[in-house]
């Protein structure tokens, strides 16, 4: 059963890359104007704050299997990572990849943070420490780590994470871009898991309601509100802005328009 599942997963990943390439070609675009990112996801529960998980070698081997299916992508995106051990395993898999194109591909690493302003990974590590670890591992392995991001957490958490990356003296000796793509839910993940108070973690929900940021019917962030957050992300140091869970097409269009002005 395990081998059949692995084969099915690999087939899905390959088809996803092919579909993305086909969509790009249908629009008459090239990899200079539209870039395809292939995902190396968390292998453990990304919202779990327990740091236990598979041994590093097992993680790297599994990531190597997924990576082998990403031939054709322009960016290897290591995303929604809640503990640095998984990001390091991804980098090990990339640096040892037999495919030269994938081994030399641009790499982005994105961490998911606790839904407060503490700039901590969901596994508990300080974001700056995790960022420093992956930057040093990438340099040692020759990986082209170009961008560090935060994602799949409250907008206020993303803003705090960006500020922590920008203000760290230890990170200043490394060259990297920063980015953020937040969740758009009124109820944060920490609240959903029962880790937050009634008014939201770090005052997030209370602030959002005061500003009228969320649709009362759906609980999803309004396009105008996400546009304001996108501008805050850029002010905090982001050069890459996107949207994660609960951020729809209209919200991303509003953010794009706001950042063009």
PDB file of C-alpha atoms in Angstrom:
ATOM      1  CA  UNK A   1       0.000   0.000   0.000  1.00  0.00           C
ATOM      2  CA  UNK A   2       2.849   2.376   0.872  1.00  0.00           C
ATOM      3  CA  UNK A   3       4.584   1.873  -2.471  1.00  0.00           C
ATOM      4  CA  UNK A   4       1.318   2.386  -4.376  1.00  0.00           C
ATOM      5  CA  UNK A   5       0.749   5.615  -2.452  1.00  0.00           C
ATOM      6  CA  UNK A   6       4.269   6.825  -3.284  1.00  0.00           C
ATOM      7  CA  UNK A   7       3.796   6.012  -6.980  1.00  0.00           C
ATOM      8  CA  UNK A   8       0.464   7.831  -7.026  1.00  0.00           C
ATOM      9  CA  UNK A   9       1.977  10.887  -5.309  1.00  0.00           C
ATOM     10  CA  UNK A  10       4.881  11.006  -7.741  1.00  0.00           C
ATOM     11  CA  UNK A  11       2.491  10.786 -10.672  1.00  0.00           C
ATOM     12  CA  UNK A  12       0.379  13.641  -9.284  1.00  0.00           C
ATOM     13  CA  UNK A  13       3.440  15.848  -8.764  1.00  0.00           C
ATOM     14  CA  UNK A  14       4.713  15.246 -12.300  1.00  0.00           C
ATOM     15  CA  UNK A  15       1.273  15.977 -13.767  1.00  0.00           C
ATOM     16  CA  UNK A  16       1.026  19.185 -11.709  1.00  0.00           C
ATOM     17  CA  UNK A  17       4.311  20.463 -13.109  1.00  0.00           C
ATOM     18  CA  UNK A  18       3.219  19.548 -16.636  1.00  0.00           C
ATOM     19  CA  UNK A  19      -0.150  21.294 -16.183  1.00  0.00           C
ATOM     20  CA  UNK A  20       1.548  24.460 -14.934  1.00  0.00           C
ATOM     21  CA  UNK A  21       3.916  24.464 -17.899  1.00  0.00           C
ATOM     22  CA  UNK A  22       1.001  23.927 -20.292  1.00  0.00           C
ATOM     23  CA  UNK A  23      -0.979  26.794 -18.745  1.00  0.00           C
ATOM     24  CA  UNK A  24       2.019  29.091 -19.075  1.00  0.00           C
ATOM     25  CA  UNK A  25       2.466  28.152 -22.726  1.00  0.00           C
ATOM     26  CA  UNK A  26      -1.246  28.679 -23.454  1.00  0.00           C
ATOM     27  CA  UNK A  27      -0.879  32.271 -22.250  1.00  0.00           C
ATOM     28  CA  UNK A  28       2.115  32.809 -24.506  1.00  0.00           C
ATOM     29  CA  UNK A  29       4.374  33.350 -21.500  1.00  0.00           C
ATOM     30  CA  UNK A  30       7.903  32.119 -20.867  1.00  0.00           C
ATOM     31  CA  UNK A  31       9.904  31.322 -17.756  1.00  0.00           C
ATOM     32  CA  UNK A  32      11.219  34.881 -17.916  1.00  0.00           C
ATOM     33  CA  UNK A  33       7.755  36.342 -17.338  1.00  0.00           C
ATOM     34  CA  UNK A  34       5.936  33.537 -15.492  1.00  0.00           C
ATOM     35  CA  UNK A  35       7.904  31.275 -13.195  1.00  0.00           C
ATOM     36  CA  UNK A  36       6.739  27.896 -11.944  1.00  0.00           C
ATOM     37  CA  UNK A  37       7.402  26.960  -8.326  1.00  0.00           C
ATOM     38  CA  UNK A  38       7.460  23.320  -7.266  1.00  0.00           C
ATOM     39  CA  UNK A  39       6.653  22.577  -3.626  1.00  0.00           C
ATOM     40  CA  UNK A  40       8.542  20.563  -1.043  1.00  0.00           C
ATOM     41  CA  UNK A  41       5.913  20.453   1.736  1.00  0.00           C
ATOM     42  CA  UNK A  42       6.089  19.605   5.426  1.00  0.00           C
ATOM     43  CA  UNK A  43       6.133  15.843   5.973  1.00  0.00           C
ATOM     44  CA  UNK A  44       4.997  16.080   9.586  1.00  0.00           C
ATOM     45  CA  UNK A  45       1.853  17.906  10.736  1.00  0.00           C
ATOM     46  CA  UNK A  46       2.711  21.511   9.911  1.00  0.00           C
ATOM     47  CA  UNK A  47       0.475  22.945  12.673  1.00  0.00           C
ATOM     48  CA  UNK A  48       1.803  20.638  15.384  1.00  0.00           C
ATOM     49  CA  UNK A  49       4.061  22.270  17.958  1.00  0.00           C
ATOM     50  CA  UNK A  50       5.645  18.908  18.833  1.00  0.00           C
ATOM     51  CA  UNK A  51       9.203  18.874  17.454  1.00  0.00           C
ATOM     52  CA  UNK A  52       9.335  15.095  17.154  1.00  0.00           C
ATOM     53  CA  UNK A  53       9.409  13.644  13.678  1.00  0.00           C
ATOM     54  CA  UNK A  54      11.219  11.364  11.270  1.00  0.00           C
ATOM     55  CA  UNK A  55      15.037  11.120  11.455  1.00  0.00           C
ATOM     56  CA  UNK A  56      16.908  13.599   9.196  1.00  0.00           C
ATOM     57  CA  UNK A  57      18.078  10.874   6.806  1.00  0.00           C
ATOM     58  CA  UNK A  58      14.537   9.590   6.317  1.00  0.00           C
ATOM     59  CA  UNK A  59      13.284  13.136   5.727  1.00  0.00           C
ATOM     60  CA  UNK A  60      15.991  13.808   3.131  1.00  0.00           C
ATOM     61  CA  UNK A  61      15.250  10.539   1.308  1.00  0.00           C
ATOM     62  CA  UNK A  62      11.544  11.317   1.100  1.00  0.00           C
ATOM     63  CA  UNK A  63      12.212  14.858  -0.081  1.00  0.00           C
ATOM     64  CA  UNK A  64      14.601  13.491  -2.705  1.00  0.00           C
ATOM     65  CA  UNK A  65      11.755  11.360  -4.094  1.00  0.00           C
ATOM     66  CA  UNK A  66       9.471  14.390  -4.379  1.00  0.00           C
ATOM     67  CA  UNK A  67      12.234  16.588  -5.780  1.00  0.00           C
ATOM     68  CA  UNK A  68      12.909  14.103  -8.574  1.00  0.00           C
ATOM     69  CA  UNK A  69       9.345  14.732  -9.809  1.00  0.00           C
ATOM     70  CA  UNK A  70       9.797  18.514 -10.030  1.00  0.00           C
ATOM     71  CA  UNK A  71      11.839  18.594 -13.216  1.00  0.00           C
ATOM     72  CA  UNK A  72      10.677  21.634 -15.175  1.00  0.00           C
ATOM     73  CA  UNK A  73      10.100  24.041 -12.299  1.00  0.00           C
ATOM     74  CA  UNK A  74      11.937  27.348 -12.051  1.00  0.00           C
ATOM     75  CA  UNK A  75      11.834  27.618  -8.243  1.00  0.00           C
ATOM     76  CA  UNK A  76      11.949  24.919  -5.592  1.00  0.00           C
ATOM     77  CA  UNK A  77       9.631  26.224  -2.887  1.00  0.00           C
ATOM     78  CA  UNK A  78      10.117  24.707   0.560  1.00  0.00           C
ATOM     79  CA  UNK A  79       6.939  25.917   2.216  1.00  0.00           C
ATOM     80  CA  UNK A  80       4.748  25.881   5.320  1.00  0.00           C
ATOM     81  CA  UNK A  81       7.674  24.617   7.380  1.00  0.00           C
ATOM     82  CA  UNK A  82       7.028  24.587  11.118  1.00  0.00           C
ATOM     83  CA  UNK A  83      10.409  23.223  12.257  1.00  0.00           C
ATOM     84  CA  UNK A  84      13.859  23.870  10.855  1.00  0.00           C
ATOM     85  CA  UNK A  85      14.737  20.157  10.695  1.00  0.00           C
ATOM     86  CA  UNK A  86      12.449  19.741   7.685  1.00  0.00           C
ATOM     87  CA  UNK A  87      13.875  22.766   5.892  1.00  0.00           C
ATOM     88  CA  UNK A  88      17.408  21.467   6.462  1.00  0.00           C
ATOM     89  CA  UNK A  89      16.408  18.040   5.119  1.00  0.00           C
ATOM     90  CA  UNK A  90      15.007  19.724   2.005  1.00  0.00           C
ATOM     91  CA  UNK A  91      18.258  21.575   1.448  1.00  0.00           C
ATOM     92  CA  UNK A  92      20.231  18.350   1.870  1.00  0.00           C
ATOM     93  CA  UNK A  93      18.035  16.670  -0.741  1.00  0.00           C
ATOM     94  CA  UNK A  94      18.520  19.585  -3.145  1.00  0.00           C
ATOM     95  CA  UNK A  95      22.304  19.765  -2.747  1.00  0.00           C
ATOM     96  CA  UNK A  96      22.652  16.022  -3.392  1.00  0.00           C
ATOM     97  CA  UNK A  97      20.132  15.832  -6.247  1.00  0.00           C
ATOM     98  CA  UNK A  98      21.607  14.027  -9.288  1.00  0.00           C
ATOM     99  CA  UNK A  99      19.615  16.277 -11.644  1.00  0.00           C
ATOM    100  CA  UNK A 100      21.888  19.252 -12.295  1.00  0.00           C
ATOM    101  CA  UNK A 101      19.027  21.571 -13.201  1.00  0.00           C
ATOM    102  CA  UNK A 102      17.181  20.895  -9.943  1.00  0.00           C
ATOM    103  CA  UNK A 103      20.395  21.013  -7.937  1.00  0.00           C
ATOM    104  CA  UNK A 104      21.075  24.475  -9.337  1.00  0.00           C
ATOM    105  CA  UNK A 105      17.485  25.751  -9.178  1.00  0.00           C
ATOM    106  CA  UNK A 106      16.548  28.836  -7.223  1.00  0.00           C
ATOM    107  CA  UNK A 107      15.310  27.903  -3.750  1.00  0.00           C
ATOM    108  CA  UNK A 108      12.769  29.705  -1.575  1.00  0.00           C
ATOM    109  CA  UNK A 109      12.095  28.632   2.018  1.00  0.00           C
ATOM    110  CA  UNK A 110       8.891  29.667   3.777  1.00  0.00           C
ATOM    111  CA  UNK A 111       8.131  29.130   7.465  1.00  0.00           C
ATOM    112  CA  UNK A 112       4.730  29.000   9.128  1.00  0.00           C
ATOM    113  CA  UNK A 113       4.598  30.924  12.394  1.00  0.00           C
ATOM    114  CA  UNK A 114       2.578  30.799  15.581  1.00  0.00           C
ATOM    115  CA  UNK A 115      -0.394  33.163  15.368  1.00  0.00           C
ATOM    116  CA  UNK A 116       1.029  35.869  17.595  1.00  0.00           C
ATOM    117  CA  UNK A 117       3.678  38.524  17.175  1.00  0.00           C
ATOM    118  CA  UNK A 118       6.478  36.449  18.698  1.00  0.00           C
ATOM    119  CA  UNK A 119       8.109  35.544  15.337  1.00  0.00           C
ATOM    120  CA  UNK A 120       8.365  31.872  16.307  1.00  0.00           C
ATOM    121  CA  UNK A 121       7.873  28.803  14.149  1.00  0.00           C
ATOM    122  CA  UNK A 122       4.913  26.643  15.101  1.00  0.00           C
ATOM    123  CA  UNK A 123       7.423  24.139  16.462  1.00  0.00           C
ATOM    124  CA  UNK A 124       8.635  26.820  18.896  1.00  0.00           C
ATOM    125  CA  UNK A 125      11.942  27.889  17.339  1.00  0.00           C
ATOM    126  CA  UNK A 126      12.647  31.597  16.916  1.00  0.00           C
ATOM    127  CA  UNK A 127      12.282  32.498  13.251  1.00  0.00           C
ATOM    128  CA  UNK A 128      15.659  34.233  13.106  1.00  0.00           C
ATOM    129  CA  UNK A 129      17.461  31.146  14.435  1.00  0.00           C
ATOM    130  CA  UNK A 130      15.730  28.905  11.895  1.00  0.00           C
ATOM    131  CA  UNK A 131      16.477  31.365   9.088  1.00  0.00           C
ATOM    132  CA  UNK A 132      20.137  31.517  10.035  1.00  0.00           C
ATOM    133  CA  UNK A 133      20.358  27.712  10.111  1.00  0.00           C
ATOM    134  CA  UNK A 134      18.922  27.288   6.622  1.00  0.00           C
ATOM    135  CA  UNK A 135      21.028  30.095   5.151  1.00  0.00           C
ATOM    136  CA  UNK A 136      24.187  28.521   6.530  1.00  0.00           C
ATOM    137  CA  UNK A 137      23.192  25.025   5.368  1.00  0.00           C
ATOM    138  CA  UNK A 138      22.373  26.338   1.896  1.00  0.00           C
ATOM    139  CA  UNK A 139      25.747  28.093   1.677  1.00  0.00           C
ATOM    140  CA  UNK A 140      27.568  24.956   2.804  1.00  0.00           C
ATOM    141  CA  UNK A 141      25.711  22.774   0.283  1.00  0.00           C
ATOM    142  CA  UNK A 142      25.890  25.203  -2.617  1.00  0.00           C
ATOM    143  CA  UNK A 143      22.116  25.676  -2.883  1.00  0.00           C
ATOM    144  CA  UNK A 144      20.847  28.921  -4.401  1.00  0.00           C
ATOM    145  CA  UNK A 145      18.671  30.064  -1.502  1.00  0.00           C
ATOM    146  CA  UNK A 146      17.295  33.351  -2.781  1.00  0.00           C
ATOM    147  CA  UNK A 147      14.257  34.084  -0.641  1.00  0.00           C
ATOM    148  CA  UNK A 148      13.022  33.556   2.920  1.00  0.00           C
ATOM    149  CA  UNK A 149       9.297  33.883   3.496  1.00  0.00           C
ATOM    150  CA  UNK A 150       6.581  33.411   6.103  1.00  0.00           C
ATOM    151  CA  UNK A 151       3.203  31.890   5.254  1.00  0.00           C
ATOM    152  CA  UNK A 152       0.069  30.102   6.419  1.00  0.00           C
ATOM    153  CA  UNK A 153      -0.425  32.213   9.545  1.00  0.00           C
ATOM    154  CA  UNK A 154      -2.219  35.397  10.557  1.00  0.00           C
ATOM    155  CA  UNK A 155      -1.275  38.591   8.672  1.00  0.00           C
ATOM    156  CA  UNK A 156      -0.047  40.149  11.904  1.00  0.00           C
ATOM    157  CA  UNK A 157       2.250  37.162  12.435  1.00  0.00           C
ATOM    158  CA  UNK A 158       3.656  37.586   8.923  1.00  0.00           C
ATOM    159  CA  UNK A 159       4.323  41.262   9.561  1.00  0.00           C
ATOM    160  CA  UNK A 160       6.119  40.438  12.821  1.00  0.00           C
ATOM    161  CA  UNK A 161       8.159  37.751  11.116  1.00  0.00           C
ATOM    162  CA  UNK A 162       9.255  40.090   8.352  1.00  0.00           C
ATOM    163  CA  UNK A 163      10.262  42.695  10.921  1.00  0.00           C
ATOM    164  CA  UNK A 164      12.322  40.095  12.797  1.00  0.00           C
ATOM    165  CA  UNK A 165      14.154  39.066   9.618  1.00  0.00           C
ATOM    166  CA  UNK A 166      14.857  42.681   8.704  1.00  0.00           C
ATOM    167  CA  UNK A 167      16.136  43.678  12.129  1.00  0.00           C
ATOM    168  CA  UNK A 168      18.423  40.725  12.826  1.00  0.00           C
ATOM    169  CA  UNK A 169      22.108  41.643  12.873  1.00  0.00           C
ATOM    170  CA  UNK A 170      23.076  37.989  12.418  1.00  0.00           C
ATOM    171  CA  UNK A 171      21.166  37.768   9.142  1.00  0.00           C
ATOM    172  CA  UNK A 172      22.650  40.908   7.626  1.00  0.00           C
ATOM    173  CA  UNK A 173      25.766  39.128   6.410  1.00  0.00           C
ATOM    174  CA  UNK A 174      23.562  36.969   4.167  1.00  0.00           C
ATOM    175  CA  UNK A 175      21.916  38.133   0.956  1.00  0.00           C
ATOM    176  CA  UNK A 176      18.275  37.112   0.543  1.00  0.00           C
ATOM    177  CA  UNK A 177      14.899  38.488  -0.405  1.00  0.00           C
ATOM    178  CA  UNK A 178      12.002  38.347   2.033  1.00  0.00           C
ATOM    179  CA  UNK A 179       8.336  37.664   1.454  1.00  0.00           C
ATOM    180  CA  UNK A 180       4.998  36.794   3.011  1.00  0.00           C
ATOM    181  CA  UNK A 181       1.717  35.130   2.092  1.00  0.00           C
ATOM    182  CA  UNK A 182      -0.731  35.087   4.957  1.00  0.00           C
ATOM    183  CA  UNK A 183      -3.899  33.189   5.763  1.00  0.00           C
ATOM    184  CA  UNK A 184      -7.173  35.022   5.353  1.00  0.00           C
ATOM    185  CA  UNK A 185      -9.293  33.457   8.086  1.00  0.00           C
ATOM    186  CA  UNK A 186     -10.901  35.396  10.909  1.00  0.00           C
ATOM    187  CA  UNK A 187     -10.291  32.429  13.196  1.00  0.00           C
ATOM    188  CA  UNK A 188      -6.553  31.832  13.346  1.00  0.00           C
ATOM    189  CA  UNK A 189      -5.045  28.358  13.263  1.00  0.00           C
ATOM    190  CA  UNK A 190      -3.929  28.651  16.879  1.00  0.00           C
ATOM    191  CA  UNK A 191      -7.502  29.504  17.873  1.00  0.00           C
ATOM    192  CA  UNK A 192      -8.857  26.650  15.760  1.00  0.00           C
ATOM    193  CA  UNK A 193      -6.518  24.269  17.601  1.00  0.00           C
ATOM    194  CA  UNK A 194      -7.584  25.696  20.958  1.00  0.00           C
ATOM    195  CA  UNK A 195      -4.305  27.467  21.720  1.00  0.00           C
ATOM    196  CA  UNK A 196      -5.640  31.015  21.680  1.00  0.00           C
ATOM    197  CA  UNK A 197      -7.919  33.159  23.827  1.00  0.00           C
ATOM    198  CA  UNK A 198     -11.445  34.226  23.036  1.00  0.00           C
ATOM    199  CA  UNK A 199     -10.419  37.528  21.494  1.00  0.00           C
ATOM    200  CA  UNK A 200      -7.723  36.102  19.280  1.00  0.00           C
ATOM    201  CA  UNK A 201      -4.037  35.486  19.640  1.00  0.00           C
ATOM    202  CA  UNK A 202      -2.015  38.647  20.094  1.00  0.00           C
ATOM    203  CA  UNK A 203      -5.141  40.766  19.656  1.00  0.00           C
ATOM    204  CA  UNK A 204      -5.364  39.746  15.998  1.00  0.00           C
ATOM    205  CA  UNK A 205      -9.093  39.077  15.865  1.00  0.00           C
ATOM    206  CA  UNK A 206     -10.023  42.107  17.938  1.00  0.00           C
ATOM    207  CA  UNK A 207      -7.945  44.410  15.718  1.00  0.00           C
ATOM    208  CA  UNK A 208      -9.382  42.838  12.592  1.00  0.00           C
ATOM    209  CA  UNK A 209     -12.954  43.302  13.768  1.00  0.00           C
ATOM    210  CA  UNK A 210     -12.314  46.906  14.774  1.00  0.00           C
ATOM    211  CA  UNK A 211     -11.087  47.583  11.242  1.00  0.00           C
ATOM    212  CA  UNK A 212     -13.894  45.635   9.589  1.00  0.00           C
ATOM    213  CA  UNK A 213     -11.342  43.420   7.849  1.00  0.00           C
ATOM    214  CA  UNK A 214     -13.468  40.277   7.533  1.00  0.00           C
ATOM    215  CA  UNK A 215     -16.665  39.249   5.813  1.00  0.00           C
ATOM    216  CA  UNK A 216     -19.230  38.571   8.560  1.00  0.00           C
ATOM    217  CA  UNK A 217     -20.820  35.800   6.503  1.00  0.00           C
ATOM    218  CA  UNK A 218     -17.756  33.834   5.389  1.00  0.00           C
ATOM    219  CA  UNK A 219     -15.160  34.824   7.986  1.00  0.00           C
ATOM    220  CA  UNK A 220     -12.694  35.482   5.163  1.00  0.00           C
ATOM    221  CA  UNK A 221     -10.565  38.581   4.801  1.00  0.00           C
ATOM    222  CA  UNK A 222     -11.944  41.316   2.565  1.00  0.00           C
ATOM    223  CA  UNK A 223      -9.968  42.286  -0.550  1.00  0.00           C
ATOM    224  CA  UNK A 224      -9.509  45.867   0.671  1.00  0.00           C
ATOM    225  CA  UNK A 225      -8.155  44.608   3.987  1.00  0.00           C
ATOM    226  CA  UNK A 226      -5.676  42.223   2.393  1.00  0.00           C
ATOM    227  CA  UNK A 227      -4.494  45.047   0.162  1.00  0.00           C
ATOM    228  CA  UNK A 228      -3.670  47.048   3.306  1.00  0.00           C
ATOM    229  CA  UNK A 229      -1.787  44.097   4.762  1.00  0.00           C
ATOM    230  CA  UNK A 230       0.154  43.653   1.518  1.00  0.00           C
ATOM    231  CA  UNK A 231       1.391  47.228   1.825  1.00  0.00           C
ATOM    232  CA  UNK A 232       2.361  46.553   5.454  1.00  0.00           C
ATOM    233  CA  UNK A 233       4.324  43.483   4.343  1.00  0.00           C
ATOM    234  CA  UNK A 234       6.293  45.549   1.864  1.00  0.00           C
ATOM    235  CA  UNK A 235       6.898  48.241   4.477  1.00  0.00           C
ATOM    236  CA  UNK A 236       8.270  45.509   6.771  1.00  0.00           C
ATOM    237  CA  UNK A 237      10.757  44.348   4.137  1.00  0.00           C
ATOM    238  CA  UNK A 238       8.914  42.021   1.753  1.00  0.00           C
ATOM    239  CA  UNK A 239       9.689  42.023  -1.947  1.00  0.00           C
ATOM    240  CA  UNK A 240       7.451  38.987  -2.550  1.00  0.00           C
ATOM    241  CA  UNK A 241       3.777  39.075  -1.535  1.00  0.00           C
ATOM    242  CA  UNK A 242       1.162  36.382  -2.037  1.00  0.00           C
ATOM    243  CA  UNK A 243      -1.839  34.807  -0.387  1.00  0.00           C
ATOM    244  CA  UNK A 244      -2.257  31.512   1.458  1.00  0.00           C
ATOM    245  CA  UNK A 245      -5.345  29.727   2.826  1.00  0.00           C
ATOM    246  CA  UNK A 246      -8.522  31.785   2.696  1.00  0.00           C
ATOM    247  CA  UNK A 247      -7.066  34.519   0.455  1.00  0.00           C
ATOM    248  CA  UNK A 248      -9.004  34.468  -2.784  1.00  0.00           C
ATOM    249  CA  UNK A 249      -8.476  35.810  -6.272  1.00  0.00           C
ATOM    250  CA  UNK A 250     -10.252  39.081  -5.510  1.00  0.00           C
ATOM    251  CA  UNK A 251      -8.048  39.710  -2.476  1.00  0.00           C
ATOM    252  CA  UNK A 252      -4.890  39.033  -4.476  1.00  0.00           C
ATOM    253  CA  UNK A 253      -6.071  41.326  -7.275  1.00  0.00           C
ATOM    254  CA  UNK A 254      -6.695  44.086  -4.741  1.00  0.00           C
ATOM    255  CA  UNK A 255      -3.250  43.546  -3.207  1.00  0.00           C
ATOM    256  CA  UNK A 256      -1.610  43.647  -6.626  1.00  0.00           C
ATOM    257  CA  UNK A 257      -3.409  46.862  -7.547  1.00  0.00           C
ATOM    258  CA  UNK A 258      -2.448  48.475  -4.226  1.00  0.00           C
ATOM    259  CA  UNK A 259       1.220  47.594  -4.656  1.00  0.00           C
ATOM    260  CA  UNK A 260       1.298  48.977  -8.197  1.00  0.00           C
ATOM    261  CA  UNK A 261       0.157  52.386  -7.009  1.00  0.00           C
TER     262      UNK A 261
END
